[in-house]
Amino acid sequence: LLRGKEVNIPGLEKLHMPSTKLAGLYLAIIMAISLFFSANVYQLSLQEFNRGLMIRNDVITPGIPGTGALELIQNKLQAEQARRYADARDRVVVRLVLINLGILVGGGVLSYYLARRTLRPIEEAHEAQSRFTADASHELRTPLAAMQSENEVALMKPNLTLAEAKSLLNSNLEELARLTALSEGLLRLSQLEHGTMDHQRVAVDDIVQRAIDRVLPSAEKKHILIHPKGAKRLQVTGDVTSLTEAVVILLDNAVKYSPEKTEVVVSARKEQRTVTITVRDNGHGIKASELPHIFDRFYRADAARSKQNVSGYGLGLAIAKNIVDLHGGKITVQSAPGAGSEFMITLPVRV
Ligand code: ADP
């Protein structure tokens, strides 16, 4: 399977372009605002400065017609005023240019940071979607390729016996069953991703009993005993079919990943505002490094993958998690290699 290896996802690198473009757009907005204020500050400060000069003019030359000496003083004064005005204007311009350069640099960094932050969830969703499609195609291809090669080999035999033909058909049927299970899993995931849940009062005992009934045949095959334990008559709000499905997934895994003649305990307990359903097994457990991934779609721990007889696509826990999420609950796990696993579904009790 592709997980764990470097997967080159086409289109992902293209997503880096928009972050520069978006950063450019943010920076353009910041600079437009900054330049607008700078232009106003420039105009206002020069107006104010001019007003100050005019008041001084009024005080010093109160409308008396100029004599020679006075005219000289007035001319000198005007020249000095013009120099000061130009000086003040230059200083304002330099200050505003420096401020805008600072905003350009600071705004550039900030814009890039903001653009990355804005696009990160979109990138992640895109990456997850691409990986999902790659994983799904890979899983679909495996049984199809197996069927194709088996059929080709059989057709090349000049005298195919009836027994051989039957065995081929049986093998084809097995692969078809795998494909059907896979497509059902995919369909269920897609329904859950866009769905909502019924919210009715449901008895936890009812959910647990229905789930046990569903996994009993496979548990009996491995001589595994399933014990229901814990408080009776607990109630949660939700959709009974989906909640049963989630518990079935946990029980089914407990049976699949446990050796023969072991025990699985399914219990329920109430805390203040939650009800927790726990499925505990004495199976081979899960490595700490694998624990964070087991709820991901298509993830199968190495131990499960290497055992060819353990069927599955790594969709079960992802489906269970989606169901629990839609109920506003949490699904957690505690496990260690050789020490068994404990999966807990914690659901809020709505009044
Ligand atoms: P599947 O069982 O189809 O492989 P799941 O999504 O149900 O997929 O489980 C993902 C992986 O988590 C399994 O492949 C297995 O490695 C691990 N796992 C789940 N439940 C258990 C368990 N009770 N004991 C040990 N490993 C488990």
mmCIF file of C-alpha atoms and ligand atoms in Angstrom:
data_model
loop_
_atom_site.group_PDB
_atom_site.id
_atom_site.type_symbol
_atom_site.label_atom_id
_atom_site.label_comp_id
_atom_site.label_asym_id
_atom_site.label_seq_id
_atom_site.Cartn_x
_atom_site.Cartn_y
_atom_site.Cartn_z
ATOM 1 C CA LEU A 1 0.000 0.000 0.000
ATOM 2 C CA LEU A 2 1.122 3.570 -0.589
ATOM 3 C CA ARG A 3 0.859 4.801 2.981
ATOM 4 C CA GLY A 4 4.113 5.380 4.748
ATOM 5 C CA LYS A 5 5.998 5.882 1.487
ATOM 6 C CA GLU A 6 6.621 9.233 -0.150
ATOM 7 C CA VAL A 7 3.654 9.712 -2.428
ATOM 8 C CA ASN A 8 4.003 12.225 -5.199
ATOM 9 C CA ILE A 9 0.658 13.868 -5.437
ATOM 10 C CA PRO A 10 0.097 15.625 -8.732
ATOM 11 C CA GLY A 11 -1.293 19.098 -8.336
ATOM 12 C CA LEU A 12 -0.008 19.575 -4.791
ATOM 13 C CA GLU A 13 3.039 21.531 -5.868
ATOM 14 C CA LYS A 14 0.678 23.804 -7.805
ATOM 15 C CA LEU A 15 -0.859 24.771 -4.472
ATOM 16 C CA HIS A 16 2.333 26.610 -3.511
ATOM 17 C CA MET A 17 1.701 29.124 -6.299
ATOM 18 C CA PRO A 18 -1.552 30.410 -4.826
ATOM 19 C CA SER A 19 0.132 31.059 -1.474
ATOM 20 C CA THR A 20 2.547 33.504 -3.167
ATOM 21 C CA LYS A 21 -0.317 34.985 -5.164
ATOM 22 C CA LEU A 22 -2.476 35.324 -2.072
ATOM 23 C CA ALA A 23 0.428 36.843 -0.133
ATOM 24 C CA GLY A 24 0.835 39.327 -3.024
ATOM 25 C CA LEU A 25 -2.842 40.200 -2.815
ATOM 26 C CA TYR A 26 -2.689 40.696 0.964
ATOM 27 C CA LEU A 27 0.417 42.858 0.558
ATOM 28 C CA ALA A 28 -1.241 44.901 -2.195
ATOM 29 C CA ILE A 29 -4.182 45.588 0.140
ATOM 30 C CA ILE A 30 -1.887 46.539 3.032
ATOM 31 C CA MET A 31 0.186 48.813 0.778
ATOM 32 C CA ALA A 32 -2.894 50.445 -0.770
ATOM 33 C CA ILE A 33 -4.161 51.324 2.722
ATOM 34 C CA SER A 34 -0.731 52.479 3.828
ATOM 35 C CA LEU A 35 -0.235 54.660 0.723
ATOM 36 C CA PHE A 36 -3.711 56.148 1.090
ATOM 37 C CA PHE A 37 -2.944 57.178 4.689
ATOM 38 C CA SER A 38 0.523 58.383 3.744
ATOM 39 C CA ALA A 39 -0.899 60.637 1.006
ATOM 40 C CA ASN A 40 -3.374 62.092 3.507
ATOM 41 C CA VAL A 41 -0.702 62.554 6.168
ATOM 42 C CA TYR A 42 1.523 64.248 3.591
ATOM 43 C CA GLN A 43 -1.204 66.656 2.510
ATOM 44 C CA LEU A 44 -2.371 67.414 6.038
ATOM 45 C CA SER A 45 1.088 68.046 7.442
ATOM 46 C CA LEU A 46 1.982 70.405 4.608
ATOM 47 C CA GLN A 47 -1.338 72.238 4.985
ATOM 48 C CA GLU A 48 -0.730 72.625 8.710
ATOM 49 C CA PHE A 49 2.805 73.844 8.114
ATOM 50 C CA ASN A 50 1.569 76.391 5.550
ATOM 51 C CA ARG A 51 -1.065 77.621 7.979
ATOM 52 C CA GLY A 52 1.640 78.169 10.616
ATOM 53 C CA LEU A 53 3.689 80.188 8.153
ATOM 54 C CA MET A 54 0.719 82.309 7.098
ATOM 55 C CA ILE A 55 -0.042 83.256 10.708
ATOM 56 C CA ARG A 56 3.556 84.404 11.106
ATOM 57 C CA ASN A 57 3.221 86.424 7.872
ATOM 58 C CA ASP A 58 0.121 88.121 9.216
ATOM 59 C CA VAL A 59 1.857 89.004 12.451
ATOM 60 C CA ILE A 60 5.001 90.342 10.870
ATOM 61 C CA THR A 61 3.460 92.143 7.820
ATOM 62 C CA PRO A 62 0.046 93.425 8.930
ATOM 63 C CA GLY A 63 -0.837 95.007 5.571
ATOM 64 C CA ILE A 64 1.564 98.050 5.729
ATOM 65 C CA PRO A 65 2.838 99.068 2.302
ATOM 66 C CA GLY A 66 6.542 98.206 2.213
ATOM 67 C CA THR A 67 9.370 100.699 2.533
ATOM 68 C CA GLY A 68 12.773 99.701 1.132
ATOM 69 C CA ALA A 69 14.159 98.183 4.383
ATOM 70 C CA LEU A 70 10.926 96.456 5.253
ATOM 71 C CA GLU A 71 10.652 94.981 1.763
ATOM 72 C CA LEU A 72 14.134 93.561 2.130
ATOM 73 C CA ILE A 73 13.224 91.973 5.439
ATOM 74 C CA GLN A 74 9.992 90.665 3.889
ATOM 75 C CA ASN A 75 11.879 89.156 0.944
ATOM 76 C CA LYS A 76 14.430 87.516 3.217
ATOM 77 C CA LEU A 77 11.650 86.239 5.388
ATOM 78 C CA GLN A 78 9.818 84.766 2.399
ATOM 79 C CA ALA A 79 12.982 83.095 1.142
ATOM 80 C CA GLU A 80 13.580 81.615 4.598
ATOM 81 C CA GLN A 81 9.949 80.465 4.742
ATOM 82 C CA ALA A 82 10.233 78.809 1.317
ATOM 83 C CA ARG A 83 13.443 77.059 2.426
ATOM 84 C CA ARG A 84 11.824 75.840 5.641
ATOM 85 C CA TYR A 85 8.749 74.703 3.750
ATOM 86 C CA ALA A 86 10.871 72.690 1.297
ATOM 87 C CA ASP A 87 12.877 71.339 4.222
ATOM 88 C CA ALA A 88 9.747 70.270 6.102
ATOM 89 C CA ARG A 89 8.284 68.700 2.945
ATOM 90 C CA ASP A 90 11.488 66.721 2.350
ATOM 91 C CA ARG A 91 11.498 65.478 5.929
ATOM 92 C CA VAL A 92 7.836 64.418 5.695
ATOM 93 C CA VAL A 93 8.516 62.636 2.409
ATOM 94 C CA VAL A 94 11.607 60.830 3.786
ATOM 95 C CA ARG A 95 9.730 59.796 6.947
ATOM 96 C CA LEU A 96 6.734 58.531 4.941
ATOM 97 C CA VAL A 97 8.956 56.653 2.490
ATOM 98 C CA LEU A 98 10.777 54.982 5.399
ATOM 99 C CA ILE A 99 7.492 54.082 7.107
ATOM 100 C CA ASN A 100 6.132 52.628 3.862
ATOM 101 C CA LEU A 101 9.300 50.648 3.263
ATOM 102 C CA GLY A 102 8.962 49.235 6.791
ATOM 103 C CA ILE A 103 5.326 48.363 6.119
ATOM 104 C CA LEU A 104 6.321 46.791 2.788
ATOM 105 C CA VAL A 105 8.878 44.511 4.436
ATOM 106 C CA GLY A 106 6.821 43.767 7.588
ATOM 107 C CA GLY A 107 3.625 43.466 5.529
ATOM 108 C CA GLY A 108 5.364 41.118 3.097
ATOM 109 C CA VAL A 109 6.399 38.767 5.872
ATOM 110 C CA LEU A 110 2.993 38.996 7.552
ATOM 111 C CA SER A 111 1.160 38.486 4.232
ATOM 112 C CA TYR A 112 3.164 35.376 3.436
ATOM 113 C CA TYR A 113 2.536 33.977 6.913
ATOM 114 C CA LEU A 114 -1.203 34.730 6.664
ATOM 115 C CA ALA A 115 -1.423 33.279 3.149
ATOM 116 C CA ARG A 116 0.246 30.045 4.284
ATOM 117 C CA ARG A 117 -2.124 29.864 7.245
ATOM 118 C CA THR A 118 -5.163 30.468 5.058
ATOM 119 C CA LEU A 119 -4.155 27.849 2.529
ATOM 120 C CA ARG A 120 -2.855 25.160 4.900
ATOM 121 C CA PRO A 121 -6.273 23.567 5.637
ATOM 122 C CA ILE A 122 -7.125 23.658 1.928
ATOM 123 C CA GLU A 123 -3.784 22.018 1.096
ATOM 124 C CA GLU A 124 -4.335 19.389 3.746
ATOM 125 C CA ALA A 125 -7.828 18.617 2.464
ATOM 126 C CA HIS A 126 -6.490 18.432 -1.077
ATOM 127 C CA GLU A 127 -3.647 16.158 -0.032
ATOM 128 C CA ALA A 128 -6.005 13.891 1.929
ATOM 129 C CA GLN A 129 -8.358 13.703 -1.056
ATOM 130 C CA SER A 130 -5.565 12.832 -3.472
ATOM 131 C CA ARG A 131 -4.121 10.232 -1.117
ATOM 132 C CA PHE A 132 -7.581 8.755 -0.630
ATOM 133 C CA THR A 133 -8.105 8.433 -4.382
ATOM 134 C CA ALA A 134 -4.642 6.886 -4.796
ATOM 135 C CA ASP A 135 -5.255 4.411 -1.951
ATOM 136 C CA ALA A 136 -8.735 3.506 -3.215
ATOM 137 C CA SER A 137 -7.477 2.928 -6.755
ATOM 138 C CA HIS A 138 -4.639 0.800 -5.446
ATOM 139 C CA GLU A 139 -7.016 -1.342 -3.376
ATOM 140 C CA LEU A 140 -9.364 -1.708 -6.348
ATOM 141 C CA ARG A 141 -6.566 -2.655 -8.681
ATOM 142 C CA THR A 142 -5.190 -5.492 -6.538
ATOM 143 C CA PRO A 143 -8.179 -7.891 -6.775
ATOM 144 C CA LEU A 144 -8.805 -6.890 -10.384
ATOM 145 C CA ALA A 145 -5.208 -7.697 -11.330
ATOM 146 C CA ALA A 146 -5.410 -11.013 -9.476
ATOM 147 C CA MET A 147 -8.608 -11.947 -11.338
ATOM 148 C CA GLN A 148 -7.162 -10.923 -14.665
ATOM 149 C CA SER A 149 -3.983 -12.990 -14.317
ATOM 150 C CA GLU A 150 -5.838 -16.056 -12.989
ATOM 151 C CA ASN A 151 -8.279 -15.919 -15.886
ATOM 152 C CA GLU A 152 -5.518 -15.400 -18.452
ATOM 153 C CA VAL A 153 -3.526 -18.361 -17.128
ATOM 154 C CA ALA A 154 -6.641 -20.565 -17.159
ATOM 155 C CA LEU A 155 -7.536 -19.549 -20.721
ATOM 156 C CA MET A 156 -4.058 -20.424 -21.940
ATOM 157 C CA LYS A 157 -4.450 -24.038 -20.783
ATOM 158 C CA PRO A 158 -5.459 -26.177 -23.763
ATOM 159 C CA ASN A 159 -7.611 -28.584 -21.747
ATOM 160 C CA LEU A 160 -9.057 -26.864 -18.714
ATOM 161 C CA THR A 161 -10.779 -29.421 -16.506
ATOM 162 C CA LEU A 162 -14.137 -28.801 -14.899
ATOM 163 C CA ALA A 163 -12.539 -28.892 -11.436
ATOM 164 C CA GLU A 164 -9.991 -26.253 -12.490
ATOM 165 C CA ALA A 165 -12.732 -24.073 -13.968
ATOM 166 C CA LYS A 166 -14.738 -24.328 -10.753
ATOM 167 C CA SER A 167 -11.747 -23.450 -8.633
ATOM 168 C CA LEU A 168 -11.108 -20.446 -10.887
ATOM 169 C CA LEU A 169 -14.720 -19.318 -10.536
ATOM 170 C CA ASN A 170 -14.509 -19.713 -6.773
ATOM 171 C CA SER A 171 -11.383 -17.633 -6.630
ATOM 172 C CA ASN A 172 -13.031 -14.996 -8.848
ATOM 173 C CA LEU A 173 -16.023 -14.959 -6.508
ATOM 174 C CA GLU A 174 -13.699 -14.365 -3.539
ATOM 175 C CA GLU A 175 -12.097 -11.407 -5.275
ATOM 176 C CA LEU A 176 -15.555 -10.094 -6.196
ATOM 177 C CA ALA A 177 -16.620 -10.375 -2.564
ATOM 178 C CA ARG A 178 -13.540 -8.333 -1.607
ATOM 179 C CA LEU A 179 -14.391 -5.722 -4.222
ATOM 180 C CA THR A 180 -17.998 -5.561 -3.026
ATOM 181 C CA ALA A 181 -16.871 -5.133 0.582
ATOM 182 C CA LEU A 182 -14.480 -2.398 -0.484
ATOM 183 C CA SER A 183 -17.075 -0.503 -2.497
ATOM 184 C CA GLU A 184 -19.575 -0.789 0.370
ATOM 185 C CA GLY A 185 -16.980 0.598 2.768
ATOM 186 C CA LEU A 186 -16.216 3.485 0.434
ATOM 187 C CA LEU A 187 -19.894 4.218 -0.061
ATOM 188 C CA ARG A 188 -20.498 4.190 3.691
ATOM 189 C CA LEU A 189 -17.606 6.589 4.292
ATOM 190 C CA SER A 190 -18.905 8.969 1.684
ATOM 191 C CA GLN A 191 -22.448 8.818 3.150
ATOM 192 C CA LEU A 192 -21.088 9.539 6.613
ATOM 193 C CA GLU A 193 -18.954 12.423 5.433
ATOM 194 C CA HIS A 194 -21.967 14.242 4.063
ATOM 195 C CA GLY A 195 -24.592 12.941 6.430
ATOM 196 C CA THR A 196 -26.305 13.738 9.657
ATOM 197 C CA MET A 197 -27.573 11.384 12.340
ATOM 198 C CA ASP A 198 -30.945 10.558 13.744
ATOM 199 C CA HIS A 199 -31.185 11.553 17.374
ATOM 200 C CA GLN A 200 -33.399 9.183 19.250
ATOM 201 C CA ARG A 201 -33.139 7.717 22.705
ATOM 202 C CA VAL A 202 -31.372 4.381 22.385
ATOM 203 C CA ALA A 203 -30.666 1.729 25.004
ATOM 204 C CA VAL A 204 -26.958 0.916 25.211
ATOM 205 C CA ASP A 205 -27.791 -2.726 26.072
ATOM 206 C CA ASP A 206 -29.686 -2.924 22.812
ATOM 207 C CA ILE A 207 -26.720 -1.609 20.802
ATOM 208 C CA VAL A 208 -24.303 -4.001 22.521
ATOM 209 C CA GLN A 209 -26.568 -7.039 22.110
ATOM 210 C CA ARG A 210 -27.229 -6.345 18.417
ATOM 211 C CA ALA A 211 -23.476 -5.926 17.839
ATOM 212 C CA ILE A 212 -22.605 -9.159 19.664
ATOM 213 C CA ASP A 213 -25.193 -11.051 17.613
ATOM 214 C CA ARG A 214 -23.572 -9.817 14.418
ATOM 215 C CA VAL A 215 -20.018 -10.943 15.295
ATOM 216 C CA LEU A 216 -20.972 -14.143 17.082
ATOM 217 C CA PRO A 217 -20.440 -16.446 14.055
ATOM 218 C CA SER A 218 -16.844 -15.254 13.478
ATOM 219 C CA ALA A 219 -16.118 -15.299 17.234
ATOM 220 C CA GLU A 220 -17.384 -18.883 17.486
ATOM 221 C CA LYS A 221 -15.161 -19.936 14.601
ATOM 222 C CA LYS A 222 -12.149 -18.841 16.664
ATOM 223 C CA HIS A 223 -13.637 -20.053 19.967
ATOM 224 C CA ILE A 224 -13.553 -16.522 21.302
ATOM 225 C CA LEU A 225 -15.974 -15.652 24.099
ATOM 226 C CA ILE A 226 -17.618 -12.245 24.109
ATOM 227 C CA HIS A 227 -18.711 -11.035 27.557
ATOM 228 C CA PRO A 228 -21.100 -8.132 27.953
ATOM 229 C CA LYS A 229 -20.460 -6.343 31.258
ATOM 230 C CA GLY A 230 -21.232 -3.135 33.061
ATOM 231 C CA ALA A 231 -24.179 -0.966 33.990
ATOM 232 C CA LYS A 232 -27.605 -1.895 32.662
ATOM 233 C CA ARG A 233 -30.345 0.351 31.316
ATOM 234 C CA LEU A 234 -28.035 3.131 30.122
ATOM 235 C CA GLN A 235 -29.320 5.358 27.383
ATOM 236 C CA VAL A 236 -27.724 7.570 24.759
ATOM 237 C CA THR A 237 -29.153 9.757 22.018
ATOM 238 C CA GLY A 238 -28.410 8.757 18.463
ATOM 239 C CA ASP A 239 -28.992 6.457 15.578
ATOM 240 C CA VAL A 240 -29.214 2.845 16.716
ATOM 241 C CA THR A 241 -28.126 1.318 13.388
ATOM 242 C CA SER A 242 -25.001 3.445 13.069
ATOM 243 C CA LEU A 243 -24.012 3.089 16.714
ATOM 244 C CA THR A 244 -24.419 -0.680 16.418
ATOM 245 C CA GLU A 245 -22.289 -0.560 13.269
ATOM 246 C CA ALA A 246 -19.516 1.249 15.198
ATOM 247 C CA VAL A 247 -19.564 -1.336 18.012
ATOM 248 C CA VAL A 248 -19.636 -4.165 15.446
ATOM 249 C CA ILE A 249 -16.469 -2.740 13.876
ATOM 250 C CA LEU A 250 -14.706 -2.726 17.264
ATOM 251 C CA LEU A 251 -15.901 -6.244 18.133
ATOM 252 C CA ASP A 252 -15.054 -7.531 14.682
ATOM 253 C CA ASN A 253 -11.494 -6.176 15.012
ATOM 254 C CA ALA A 254 -11.190 -7.589 18.523
ATOM 255 C CA VAL A 255 -12.048 -11.018 17.116
ATOM 256 C CA LYS A 256 -9.913 -10.615 13.970
ATOM 257 C CA TYR A 257 -6.782 -9.512 15.821
ATOM 258 C CA SER A 258 -7.003 -11.950 18.747
ATOM 259 C CA PRO A 259 -5.687 -15.498 18.923
ATOM 260 C CA GLU A 260 -8.127 -18.382 19.254
ATOM 261 C CA LYS A 261 -9.695 -19.227 22.617
ATOM 262 C CA THR A 262 -9.337 -15.769 24.104
ATOM 263 C CA GLU A 263 -11.930 -13.418 25.577
ATOM 264 C CA VAL A 264 -13.380 -10.119 24.514
ATOM 265 C CA VAL A 265 -15.177 -7.929 27.039
ATOM 266 C CA VAL A 266 -17.659 -5.286 25.991
ATOM 267 C CA SER A 267 -18.777 -3.011 28.781
ATOM 268 C CA ALA A 268 -20.662 0.233 29.316
ATOM 269 C CA ARG A 269 -20.396 2.799 32.075
ATOM 270 C CA LYS A 270 -21.891 6.173 32.784
ATOM 271 C CA GLU A 271 -20.020 9.238 33.915
ATOM 272 C CA GLN A 272 -21.493 12.630 34.646
ATOM 273 C CA ARG A 273 -22.621 13.607 31.163
ATOM 274 C CA THR A 274 -21.223 10.772 29.073
ATOM 275 C CA VAL A 275 -21.654 7.071 28.442
ATOM 276 C CA THR A 276 -18.592 5.033 27.473
ATOM 277 C CA ILE A 277 -18.774 1.722 25.617
ATOM 278 C CA THR A 278 -15.490 -0.204 25.906
ATOM 279 C CA VAL A 279 -14.332 -3.168 23.850
ATOM 280 C CA ARG A 280 -11.341 -4.909 25.356
ATOM 281 C CA ASP A 281 -9.467 -7.837 23.821
ATOM 282 C CA ASN A 282 -6.446 -9.977 24.615
ATOM 283 C CA GLY A 283 -5.095 -9.826 21.088
ATOM 284 C CA HIS A 284 -1.666 -8.949 19.728
ATOM 285 C CA GLY A 285 -2.086 -5.237 20.456
ATOM 286 C CA ILE A 286 -0.928 -2.241 18.448
ATOM 287 C CA LYS A 287 2.505 -0.590 18.391
ATOM 288 C CA ALA A 288 2.674 2.951 19.819
ATOM 289 C CA SER A 289 3.977 4.248 16.470
ATOM 290 C CA GLU A 290 0.903 2.876 14.696
ATOM 291 C CA LEU A 291 -1.699 4.088 17.178
ATOM 292 C CA PRO A 292 -2.016 7.636 15.771
ATOM 293 C CA HIS A 293 -2.841 6.265 12.316
ATOM 294 C CA ILE A 294 -5.284 3.447 12.896
ATOM 295 C CA PHE A 295 -8.331 5.709 12.477
ATOM 296 C CA ASP A 296 -7.062 6.926 9.092
ATOM 297 C CA ARG A 297 -8.757 5.615 5.985
ATOM 298 C CA PHE A 298 -6.945 2.632 4.454
ATOM 299 C CA TYR A 299 -4.432 2.393 7.269
ATOM 300 C CA ARG A 300 -3.568 -1.160 8.267
ATOM 301 C CA ALA A 301 -0.912 -1.844 10.845
ATOM 302 C CA ASP A 302 2.009 -3.980 9.719
ATOM 303 C CA ALA A 303 0.880 -6.957 11.795
ATOM 304 C CA ALA A 304 -2.536 -6.949 10.112
ATOM 305 C CA ARG A 305 -1.048 -6.513 6.690
ATOM 306 C CA SER A 306 1.485 -9.297 7.017
ATOM 307 C CA LYS A 307 -1.155 -11.783 8.114
ATOM 308 C CA GLN A 308 -2.739 -12.608 4.810
ATOM 309 C CA ASN A 309 -5.717 -14.329 6.399
ATOM 310 C CA VAL A 310 -6.840 -11.177 8.246
ATOM 311 C CA SER A 311 -9.238 -9.563 5.830
ATOM 312 C CA GLY A 312 -9.948 -5.863 5.698
ATOM 313 C CA TYR A 313 -9.097 -2.618 3.969
ATOM 314 C CA GLY A 314 -8.365 -0.340 6.871
ATOM 315 C CA LEU A 315 -11.737 1.388 6.499
ATOM 316 C CA GLY A 316 -13.494 -0.007 9.603
ATOM 317 C CA LEU A 317 -12.078 2.304 12.242
ATOM 318 C CA ALA A 318 -12.397 5.316 9.916
ATOM 319 C CA ILE A 319 -16.118 4.505 9.531
ATOM 320 C CA ALA A 320 -16.502 3.992 13.303
ATOM 321 C CA LYS A 321 -14.787 7.316 13.985
ATOM 322 C CA ASN A 322 -17.037 9.138 11.515
ATOM 323 C CA ILE A 323 -20.132 7.657 13.162
ATOM 324 C CA VAL A 324 -18.963 8.622 16.653
ATOM 325 C CA ASP A 325 -17.990 12.127 15.454
ATOM 326 C CA LEU A 326 -21.463 12.608 13.989
ATOM 327 C CA HIS A 327 -22.856 11.811 17.441
ATOM 328 C CA GLY A 328 -20.622 14.442 19.032
ATOM 329 C CA GLY A 329 -18.626 11.708 20.764
ATOM 330 C CA LYS A 330 -15.036 10.484 20.849
ATOM 331 C CA ILE A 331 -13.360 7.234 19.998
ATOM 332 C CA THR A 332 -10.074 6.431 21.731
ATOM 333 C CA VAL A 333 -7.714 3.485 22.077
ATOM 334 C CA GLN A 334 -5.231 2.125 24.559
ATOM 335 C CA SER A 335 -3.034 -0.671 23.370
ATOM 336 C CA ALA A 336 0.435 -2.148 23.550
ATOM 337 C CA PRO A 337 1.977 -5.064 21.697
ATOM 338 C CA GLY A 338 1.230 -8.265 23.552
ATOM 339 C CA ALA A 339 -1.051 -6.543 26.041
ATOM 340 C CA GLY A 340 -4.294 -6.493 24.060
ATOM 341 C CA SER A 341 -6.291 -3.452 23.008
ATOM 342 C CA GLU A 342 -9.039 -1.373 24.538
ATOM 343 C CA PHE A 343 -11.225 0.778 22.306
ATOM 344 C CA MET A 344 -13.587 3.278 23.914
ATOM 345 C CA ILE A 345 -16.559 5.078 22.414
ATOM 346 C CA THR A 346 -17.597 7.995 24.607
ATOM 347 C CA LEU A 347 -20.956 9.553 23.783
ATOM 348 C CA PRO A 348 -22.544 12.642 25.296
ATOM 349 C CA VAL A 349 -25.812 12.061 27.151
ATOM 350 C CA ARG A 350 -28.307 14.606 25.881
ATOM 351 C CA VAL A 351 -31.244 15.346 28.132
HETATM 352 P P1 ADP B 1 -9.045 -3.414 9.017
HETATM 353 O O1 ADP B 1 -9.409 -4.203 10.229
HETATM 354 O O2 ADP B 1 -9.968 -3.627 7.885
HETATM 355 O O3 ADP B 1 -7.615 -3.585 8.638
HETATM 356 P P2 ADP B 1 -9.595 -1.067 10.620
HETATM 357 O O4 ADP B 1 -9.732 0.344 10.191
HETATM 358 O O5 ADP B 1 -10.743 -1.673 11.309
HETATM 359 O O6 ADP B 1 -9.183 -1.876 9.327
HETATM 360 O O7 ADP B 1 -8.323 -1.167 11.541
HETATM 361 C C1 ADP B 1 -7.123 -0.536 11.162
HETATM 362 C C2 ADP B 1 -5.929 -1.274 11.720
HETATM 363 O O8 ADP B 1 -5.882 -1.129 13.152
HETATM 364 C C3 ADP B 1 -5.986 -2.767 11.502
HETATM 365 O O9 ADP B 1 -5.445 -3.107 10.265
HETATM 366 C C4 ADP B 1 -5.172 -3.323 12.654
HETATM 367 O O10 ADP B 1 -3.806 -3.281 12.305
HETATM 368 C C5 ADP B 1 -5.374 -2.305 13.754
HETATM 369 N N1 ADP B 1 -6.374 -2.786 14.738
HETATM 370 C C6 ADP B 1 -7.667 -2.413 14.833
HETATM 371 N N2 ADP B 1 -8.282 -3.021 15.876
HETATM 372 C C7 ADP B 1 -7.339 -3.790 16.455
HETATM 373 C C8 ADP B 1 -7.331 -4.663 17.599
HETATM 374 N N3 ADP B 1 -8.433 -4.861 18.327
HETATM 375 N N4 ADP B 1 -6.175 -5.290 17.910
HETATM 376 C C9 ADP B 1 -5.053 -5.082 17.179
HETATM 377 N N5 ADP B 1 -4.988 -4.287 16.090
HETATM 378 C C10 ADP B 1 -6.110 -3.633 15.727
#
